[in-house]
XYZ file of N, CA, C and O in Angstrom:
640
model
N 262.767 174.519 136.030
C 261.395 174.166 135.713
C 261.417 173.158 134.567
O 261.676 173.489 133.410
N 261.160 172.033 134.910
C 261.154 170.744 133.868
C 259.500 170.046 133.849
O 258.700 170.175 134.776
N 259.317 169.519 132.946
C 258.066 169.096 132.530
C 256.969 169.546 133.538
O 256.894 170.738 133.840
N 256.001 168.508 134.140
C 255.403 168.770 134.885
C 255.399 169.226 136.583
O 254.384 169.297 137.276
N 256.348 169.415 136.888
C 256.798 169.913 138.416
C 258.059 170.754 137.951
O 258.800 170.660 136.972
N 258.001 171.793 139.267
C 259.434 172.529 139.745
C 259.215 172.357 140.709
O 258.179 172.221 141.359
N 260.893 172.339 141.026
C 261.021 172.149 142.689
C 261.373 173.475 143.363
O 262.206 174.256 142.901
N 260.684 173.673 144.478
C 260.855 175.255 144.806
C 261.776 175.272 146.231
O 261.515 174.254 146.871
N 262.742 176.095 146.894
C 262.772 175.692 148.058
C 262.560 177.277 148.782
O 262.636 178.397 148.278
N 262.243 176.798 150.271
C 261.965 178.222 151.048
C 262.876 178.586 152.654
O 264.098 178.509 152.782
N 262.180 178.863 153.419
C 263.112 179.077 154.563
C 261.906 179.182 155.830
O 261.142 180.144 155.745
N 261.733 178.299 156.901
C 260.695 178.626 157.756
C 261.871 178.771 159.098
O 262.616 179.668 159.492
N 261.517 177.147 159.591
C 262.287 176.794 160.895
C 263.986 176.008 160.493
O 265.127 176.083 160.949
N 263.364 175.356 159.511
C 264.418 174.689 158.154
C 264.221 174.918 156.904
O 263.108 175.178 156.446
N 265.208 174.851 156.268
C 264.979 175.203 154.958
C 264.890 173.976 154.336
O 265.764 173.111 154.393
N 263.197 173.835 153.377
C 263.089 172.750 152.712
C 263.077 173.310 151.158
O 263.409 174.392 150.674
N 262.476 171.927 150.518
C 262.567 171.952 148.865
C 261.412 171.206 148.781
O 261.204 170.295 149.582
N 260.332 171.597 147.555
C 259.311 170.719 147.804
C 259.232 171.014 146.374
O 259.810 171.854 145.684
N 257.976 169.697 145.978
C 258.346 169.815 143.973
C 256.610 170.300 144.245
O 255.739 169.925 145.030
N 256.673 171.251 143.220
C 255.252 172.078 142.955
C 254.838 171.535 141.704
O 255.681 170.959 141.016
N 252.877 171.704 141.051
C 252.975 171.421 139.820
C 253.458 172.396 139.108
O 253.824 173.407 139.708
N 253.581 172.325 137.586
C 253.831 173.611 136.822
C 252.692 174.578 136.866
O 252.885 175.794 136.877
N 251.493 174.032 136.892
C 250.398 174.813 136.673
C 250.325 175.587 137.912
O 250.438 176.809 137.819
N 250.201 175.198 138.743
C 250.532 176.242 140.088
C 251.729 176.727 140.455
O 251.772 177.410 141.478
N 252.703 176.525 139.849
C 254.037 177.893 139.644
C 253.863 178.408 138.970
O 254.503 179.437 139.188
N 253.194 178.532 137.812
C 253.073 178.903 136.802
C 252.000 180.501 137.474
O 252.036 181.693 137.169
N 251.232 179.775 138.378
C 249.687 180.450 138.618
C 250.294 181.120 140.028
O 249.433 181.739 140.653
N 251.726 181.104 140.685
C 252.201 181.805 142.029
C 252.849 183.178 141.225
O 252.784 184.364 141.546
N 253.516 182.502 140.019
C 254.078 183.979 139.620
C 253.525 185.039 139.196
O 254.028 186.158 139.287
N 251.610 184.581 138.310
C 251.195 185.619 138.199
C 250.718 186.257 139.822
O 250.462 187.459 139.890
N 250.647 185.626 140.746
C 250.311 186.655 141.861
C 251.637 187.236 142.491
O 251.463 188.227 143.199
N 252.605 186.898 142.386
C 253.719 187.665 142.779
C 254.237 188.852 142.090
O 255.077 189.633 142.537
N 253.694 188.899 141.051
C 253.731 190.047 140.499
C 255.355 190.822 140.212
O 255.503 192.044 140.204
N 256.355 189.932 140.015
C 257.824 190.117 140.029
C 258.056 190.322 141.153
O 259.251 190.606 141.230
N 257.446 190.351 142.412
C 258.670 190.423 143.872
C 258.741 188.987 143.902
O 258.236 188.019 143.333
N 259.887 189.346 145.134
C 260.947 188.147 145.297
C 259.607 187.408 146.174
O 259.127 186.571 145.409
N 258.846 187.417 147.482
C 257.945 186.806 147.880
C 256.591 186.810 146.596
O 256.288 187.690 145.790
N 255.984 185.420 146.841
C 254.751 185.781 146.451
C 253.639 186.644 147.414
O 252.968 187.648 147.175
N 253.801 185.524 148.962
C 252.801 186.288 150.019
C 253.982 187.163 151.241
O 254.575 186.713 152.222
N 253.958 188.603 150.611
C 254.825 189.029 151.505
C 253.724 189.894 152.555
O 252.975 190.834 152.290
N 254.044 188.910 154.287
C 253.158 189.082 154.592
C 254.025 189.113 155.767
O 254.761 188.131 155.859
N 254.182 190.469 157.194
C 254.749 190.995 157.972
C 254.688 189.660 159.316
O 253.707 188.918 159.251
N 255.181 189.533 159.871
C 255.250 188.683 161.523
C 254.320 189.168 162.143
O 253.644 188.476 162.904
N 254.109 190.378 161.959
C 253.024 191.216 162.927
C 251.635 191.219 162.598
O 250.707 191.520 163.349
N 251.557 190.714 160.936
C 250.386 190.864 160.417
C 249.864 189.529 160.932
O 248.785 189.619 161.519
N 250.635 187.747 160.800
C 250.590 186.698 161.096
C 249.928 187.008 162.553
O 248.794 186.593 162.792
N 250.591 187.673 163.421
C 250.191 187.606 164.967
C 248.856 187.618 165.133
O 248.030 186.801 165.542
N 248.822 188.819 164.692
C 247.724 189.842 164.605
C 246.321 188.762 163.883
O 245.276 188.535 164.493
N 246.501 188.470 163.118
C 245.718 187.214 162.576
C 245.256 186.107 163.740
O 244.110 185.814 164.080
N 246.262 185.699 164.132
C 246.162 184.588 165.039
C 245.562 184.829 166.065
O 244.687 184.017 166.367
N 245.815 186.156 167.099
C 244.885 186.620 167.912
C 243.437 186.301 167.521
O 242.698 185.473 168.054
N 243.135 187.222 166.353
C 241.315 187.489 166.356
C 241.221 186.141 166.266
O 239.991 186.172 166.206
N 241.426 185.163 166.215
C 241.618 183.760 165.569
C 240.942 183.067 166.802
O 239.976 182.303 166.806
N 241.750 183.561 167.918
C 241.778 182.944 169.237
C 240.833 183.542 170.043
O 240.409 183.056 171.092
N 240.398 184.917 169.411
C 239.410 185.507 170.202
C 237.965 184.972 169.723
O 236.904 184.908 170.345
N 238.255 184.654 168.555
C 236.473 184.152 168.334
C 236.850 183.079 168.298
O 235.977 182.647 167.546
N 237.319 182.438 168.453
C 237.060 180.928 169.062
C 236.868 180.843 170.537
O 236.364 179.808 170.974
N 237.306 182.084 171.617
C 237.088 182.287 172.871
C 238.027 181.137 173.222
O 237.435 180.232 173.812
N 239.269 180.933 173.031
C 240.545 180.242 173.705
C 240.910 181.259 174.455
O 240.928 182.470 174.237
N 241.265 180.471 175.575
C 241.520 181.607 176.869
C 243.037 182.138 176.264
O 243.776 181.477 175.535
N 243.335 183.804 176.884
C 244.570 184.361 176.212
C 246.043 183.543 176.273
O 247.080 183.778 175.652
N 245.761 182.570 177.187
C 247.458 181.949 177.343
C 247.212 180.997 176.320
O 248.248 180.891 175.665
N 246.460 180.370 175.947
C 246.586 179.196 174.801
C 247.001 180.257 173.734
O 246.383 181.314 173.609
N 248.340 179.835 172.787
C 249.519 180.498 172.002
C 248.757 179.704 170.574
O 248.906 178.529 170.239
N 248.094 180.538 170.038
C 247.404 179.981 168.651
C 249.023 180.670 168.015
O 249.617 181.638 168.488
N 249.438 179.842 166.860
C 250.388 180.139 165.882
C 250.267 179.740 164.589
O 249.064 179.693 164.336
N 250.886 179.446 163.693
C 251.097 179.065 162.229
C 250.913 177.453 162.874
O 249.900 176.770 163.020
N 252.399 177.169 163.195
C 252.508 175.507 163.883
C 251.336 174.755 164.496
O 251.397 173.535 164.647
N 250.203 175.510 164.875
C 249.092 174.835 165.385
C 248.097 174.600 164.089
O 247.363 173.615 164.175
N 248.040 175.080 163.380
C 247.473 174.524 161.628
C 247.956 173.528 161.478
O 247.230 172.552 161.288
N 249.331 173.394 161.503
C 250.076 172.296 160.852
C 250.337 171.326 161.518
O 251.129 170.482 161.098
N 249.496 171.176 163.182
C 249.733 170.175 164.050
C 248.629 169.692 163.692
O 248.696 168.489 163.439
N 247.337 170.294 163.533
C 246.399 169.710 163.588
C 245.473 169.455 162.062
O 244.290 169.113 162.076
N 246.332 169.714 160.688
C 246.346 169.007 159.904
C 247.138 167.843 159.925
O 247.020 166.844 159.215
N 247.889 168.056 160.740
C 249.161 166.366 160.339
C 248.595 165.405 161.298
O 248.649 164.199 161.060
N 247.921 165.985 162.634
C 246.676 165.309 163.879
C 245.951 164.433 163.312
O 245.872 163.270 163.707
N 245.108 165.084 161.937
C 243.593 164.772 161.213
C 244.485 163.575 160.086
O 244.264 162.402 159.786
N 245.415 164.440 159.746
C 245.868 163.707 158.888
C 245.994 161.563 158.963
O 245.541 160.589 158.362
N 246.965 161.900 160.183
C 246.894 160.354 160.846
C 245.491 159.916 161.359
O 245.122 158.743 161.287
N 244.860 160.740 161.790
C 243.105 160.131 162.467
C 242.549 159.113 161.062
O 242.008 158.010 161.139
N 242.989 160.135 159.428
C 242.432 159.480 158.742
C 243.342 158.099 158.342
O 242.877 156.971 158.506
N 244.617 158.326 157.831
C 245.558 157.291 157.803
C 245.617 156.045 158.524
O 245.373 154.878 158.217
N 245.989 156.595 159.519
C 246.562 155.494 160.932
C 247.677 155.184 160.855
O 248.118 154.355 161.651
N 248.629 155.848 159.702
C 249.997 155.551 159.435
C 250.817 156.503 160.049
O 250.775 157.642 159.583
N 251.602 156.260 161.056
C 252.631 156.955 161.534
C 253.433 157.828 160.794
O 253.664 159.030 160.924
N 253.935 156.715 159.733
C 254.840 156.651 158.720
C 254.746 157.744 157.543
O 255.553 158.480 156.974
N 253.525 157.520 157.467
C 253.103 158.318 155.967
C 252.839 159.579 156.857
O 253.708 160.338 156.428
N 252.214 160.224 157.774
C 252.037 161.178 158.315
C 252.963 161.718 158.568
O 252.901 162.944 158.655
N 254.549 160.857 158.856
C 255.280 161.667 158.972
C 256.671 162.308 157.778
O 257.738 162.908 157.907
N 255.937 161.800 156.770
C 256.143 162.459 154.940
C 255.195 163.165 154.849
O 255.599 164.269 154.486
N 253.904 163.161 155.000
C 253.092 164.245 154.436
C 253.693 165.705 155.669
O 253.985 166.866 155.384
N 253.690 165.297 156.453
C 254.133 166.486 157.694
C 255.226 166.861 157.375
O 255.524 167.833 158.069
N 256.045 166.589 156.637
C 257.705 166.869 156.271
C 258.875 166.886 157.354
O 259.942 167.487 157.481
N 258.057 165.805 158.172
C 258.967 165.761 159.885
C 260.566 164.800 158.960
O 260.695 163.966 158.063
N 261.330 165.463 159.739
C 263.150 164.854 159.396
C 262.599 164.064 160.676
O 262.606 162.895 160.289
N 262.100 164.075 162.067
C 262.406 163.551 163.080
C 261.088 162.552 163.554
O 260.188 163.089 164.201
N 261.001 161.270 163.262
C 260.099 160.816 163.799
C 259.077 160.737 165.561
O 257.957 160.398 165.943
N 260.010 161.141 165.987
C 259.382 161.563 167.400
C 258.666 162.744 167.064
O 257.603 162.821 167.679
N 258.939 163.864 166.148
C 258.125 164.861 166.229
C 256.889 164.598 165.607
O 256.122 165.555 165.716
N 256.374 163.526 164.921
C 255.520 163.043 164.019
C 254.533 162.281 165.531
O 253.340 162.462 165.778
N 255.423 161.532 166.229
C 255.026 161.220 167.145
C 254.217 161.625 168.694
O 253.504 160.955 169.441
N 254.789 163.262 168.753
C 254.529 164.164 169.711
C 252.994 164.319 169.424
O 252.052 164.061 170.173
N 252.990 164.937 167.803
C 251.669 165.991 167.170
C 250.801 164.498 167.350
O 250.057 164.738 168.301
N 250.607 163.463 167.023
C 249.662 162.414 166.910
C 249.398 161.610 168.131
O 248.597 160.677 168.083
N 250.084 161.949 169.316
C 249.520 161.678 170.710
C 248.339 162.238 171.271
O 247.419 161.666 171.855
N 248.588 164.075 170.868
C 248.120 164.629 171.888
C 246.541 164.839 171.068
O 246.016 164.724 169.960
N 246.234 165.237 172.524
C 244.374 165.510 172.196
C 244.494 166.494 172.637
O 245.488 167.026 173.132
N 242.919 167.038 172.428
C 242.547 168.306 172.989
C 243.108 169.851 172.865
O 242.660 170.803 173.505
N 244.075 169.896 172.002
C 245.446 170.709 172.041
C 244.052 172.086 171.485
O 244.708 173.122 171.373
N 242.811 172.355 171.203
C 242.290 173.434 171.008
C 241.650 173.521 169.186
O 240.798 174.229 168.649
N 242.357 172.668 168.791
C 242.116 173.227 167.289
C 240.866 172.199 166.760
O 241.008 171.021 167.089
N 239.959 172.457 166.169
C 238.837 172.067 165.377
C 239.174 170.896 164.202
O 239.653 171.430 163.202
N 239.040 169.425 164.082
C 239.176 168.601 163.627
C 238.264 168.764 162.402
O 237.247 169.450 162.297
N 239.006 167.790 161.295
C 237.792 168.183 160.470
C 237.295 166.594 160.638
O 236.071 166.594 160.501
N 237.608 165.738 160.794
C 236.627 164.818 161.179
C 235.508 164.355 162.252
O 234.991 163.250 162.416
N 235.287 165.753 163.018
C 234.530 165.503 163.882
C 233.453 165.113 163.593
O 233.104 164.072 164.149
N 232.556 165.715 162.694
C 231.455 165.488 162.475
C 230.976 164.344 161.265
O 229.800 164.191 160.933
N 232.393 163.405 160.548
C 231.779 162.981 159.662
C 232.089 161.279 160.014
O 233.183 160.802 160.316
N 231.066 160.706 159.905
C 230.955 159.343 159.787
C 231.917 158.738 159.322
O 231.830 158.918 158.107
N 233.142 157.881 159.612
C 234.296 157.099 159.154
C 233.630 155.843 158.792
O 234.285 154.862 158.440
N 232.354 155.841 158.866
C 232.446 153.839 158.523
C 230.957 154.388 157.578
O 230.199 153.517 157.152
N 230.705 155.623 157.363
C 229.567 155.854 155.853
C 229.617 155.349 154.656
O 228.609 154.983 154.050
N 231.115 155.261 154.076
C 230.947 154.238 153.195
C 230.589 152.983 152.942
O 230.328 152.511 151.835
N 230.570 152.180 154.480
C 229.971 150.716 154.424
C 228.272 150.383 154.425
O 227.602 149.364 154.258
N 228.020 151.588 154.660
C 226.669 151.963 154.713
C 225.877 152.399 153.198
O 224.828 151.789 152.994
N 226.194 153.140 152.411
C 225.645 153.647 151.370
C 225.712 152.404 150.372
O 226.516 151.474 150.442
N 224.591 152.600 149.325
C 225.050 151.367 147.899
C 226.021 151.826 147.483
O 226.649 152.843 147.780
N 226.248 150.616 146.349
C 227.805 150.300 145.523
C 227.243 151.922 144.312
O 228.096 152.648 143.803
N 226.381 152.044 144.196
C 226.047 153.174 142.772
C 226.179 154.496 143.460
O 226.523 155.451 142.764
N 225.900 154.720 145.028
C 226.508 156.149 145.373
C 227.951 155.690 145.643
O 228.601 156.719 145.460
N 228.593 154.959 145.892
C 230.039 154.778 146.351
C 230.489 154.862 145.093
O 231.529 155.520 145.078
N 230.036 154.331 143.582
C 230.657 154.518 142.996
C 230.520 155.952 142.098
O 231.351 156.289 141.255
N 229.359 156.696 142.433
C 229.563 158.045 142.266
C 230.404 159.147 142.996
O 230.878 160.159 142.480
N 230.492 158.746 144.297
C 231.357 159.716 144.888
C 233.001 159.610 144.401
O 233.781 160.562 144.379
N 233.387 157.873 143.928
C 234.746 158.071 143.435
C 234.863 158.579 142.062
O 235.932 158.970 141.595
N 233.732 158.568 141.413
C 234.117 158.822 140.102
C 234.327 160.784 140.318
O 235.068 161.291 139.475
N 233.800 161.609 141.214
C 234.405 162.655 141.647
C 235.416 163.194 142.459
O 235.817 164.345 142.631
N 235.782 161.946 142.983
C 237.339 162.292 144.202
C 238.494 162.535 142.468
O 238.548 162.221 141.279
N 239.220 163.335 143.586
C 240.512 163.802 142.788
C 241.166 162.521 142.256
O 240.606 161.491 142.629
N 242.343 162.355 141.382
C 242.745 161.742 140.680
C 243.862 161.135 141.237
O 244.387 160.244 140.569
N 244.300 161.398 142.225
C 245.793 161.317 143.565
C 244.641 160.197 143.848
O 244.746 159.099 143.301
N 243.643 160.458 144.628
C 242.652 159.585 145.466
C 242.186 158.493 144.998
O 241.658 157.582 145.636
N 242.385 158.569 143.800
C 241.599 157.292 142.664
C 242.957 156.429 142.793
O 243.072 155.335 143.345
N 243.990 157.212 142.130
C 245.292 156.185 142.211
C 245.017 155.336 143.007
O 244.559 154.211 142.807
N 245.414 156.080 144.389
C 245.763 155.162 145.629
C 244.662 153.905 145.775
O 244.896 152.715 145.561
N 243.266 154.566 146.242
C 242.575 153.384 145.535
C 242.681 152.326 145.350
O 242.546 151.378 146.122
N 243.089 152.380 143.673
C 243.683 151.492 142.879
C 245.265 150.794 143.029
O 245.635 149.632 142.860
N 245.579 151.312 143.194
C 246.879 150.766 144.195
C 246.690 149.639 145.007
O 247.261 148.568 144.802
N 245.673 149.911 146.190
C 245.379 149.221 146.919
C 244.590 148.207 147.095
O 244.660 147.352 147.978
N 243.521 148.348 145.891
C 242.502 146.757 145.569
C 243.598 146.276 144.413
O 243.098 145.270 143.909
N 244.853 146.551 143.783
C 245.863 145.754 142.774
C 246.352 144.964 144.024
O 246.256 143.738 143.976
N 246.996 145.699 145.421
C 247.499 144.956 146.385
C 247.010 143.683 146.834
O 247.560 142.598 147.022
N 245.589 144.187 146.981
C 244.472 143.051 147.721
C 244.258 141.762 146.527
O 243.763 140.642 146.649
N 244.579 142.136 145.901
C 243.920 141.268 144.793
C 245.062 140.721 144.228
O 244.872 139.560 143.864
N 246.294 141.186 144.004
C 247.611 140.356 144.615
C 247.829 139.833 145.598
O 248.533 138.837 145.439
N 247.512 140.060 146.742
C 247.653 139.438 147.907
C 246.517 138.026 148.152
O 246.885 137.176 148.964
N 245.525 137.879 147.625
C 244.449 137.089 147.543
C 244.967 135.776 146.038
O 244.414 134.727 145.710
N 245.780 136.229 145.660
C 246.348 135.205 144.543
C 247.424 134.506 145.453
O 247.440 133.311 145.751
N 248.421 135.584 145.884
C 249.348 134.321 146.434
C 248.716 133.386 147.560
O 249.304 132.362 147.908
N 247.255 133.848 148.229
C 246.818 132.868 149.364
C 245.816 131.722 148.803
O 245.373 130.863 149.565
């Protein structure tokens, strides 16, 4: 545990390593309460979850709701918002680019988007004084990038 991140690693399908902040390791150990898991939570209990899951959503019983279908269809939404292959397939923690490739083909696979319902081109629509209220409340990751990206544009508009 060094300054602001530790890196934690775990065990799913592969075993990864991912860097956490301190403040939220800090905030896993008080819920772990000294066991070795923080969420020690049975295969059967997961199932069992996933069922009622599938039952009130009324997915017919052969569609196989799992853990992996969260994480298809955040890394799905993820690229809908992106459009980057690339970056979707770092935020997804895919080693294999075809598998980055599989999850961002398919449609329809059952799971609830969160962009269904929201306008992608609302920001071109609203004034500059709500646009610039809604950034002055986006997270601070979100502002970066942002800014990142009108430094790009605005580098890129000097060398032309």
């Amino acid at each position: 545990m060094e300054g602001s991140s530790v890196l934690i690693s775990g065990i799913g399908n592969v075993k990864f390593r991912k860097e956490i902040s301190t403040k939220f390791y800090e905030e896993l150990m008080i819920l772990n309460k000294g066991q070795e898991k923080v969420f020690d939570i049975s295969s059967d209990s997961i199932v069992n979850v996933f069922n009622r899951i599938r039952k009130k959503m009324s997915f017919p019983k052969q569609r196989n709701i799992v853990i992996q279908s969260i994480r298809k269809a955040v890394s799905s939404n993820f690229y809908k918002l992106t459009k980057d292959p690339f970056t979707t397939m770092r935020f997804a923690n895919h080693k294999n680019f075809n598998t980055t490739v599989r999850y961002i083909q398919e449609e329809g696979y059952g799971a609830i988007t969160i962009t269904e319902d929201i306008d992608l081109d609302l920001h071109k629509k609203i004034s500059h004084q709500s646009l610039l209220d809604a950034l002055s409340e986006m997270d601070e990751s979100f502002v970066l990038l942002l800014n990142n990206k009108i430094k790009e544009n605005q580098n890129r508009e000097l060398r032309n």
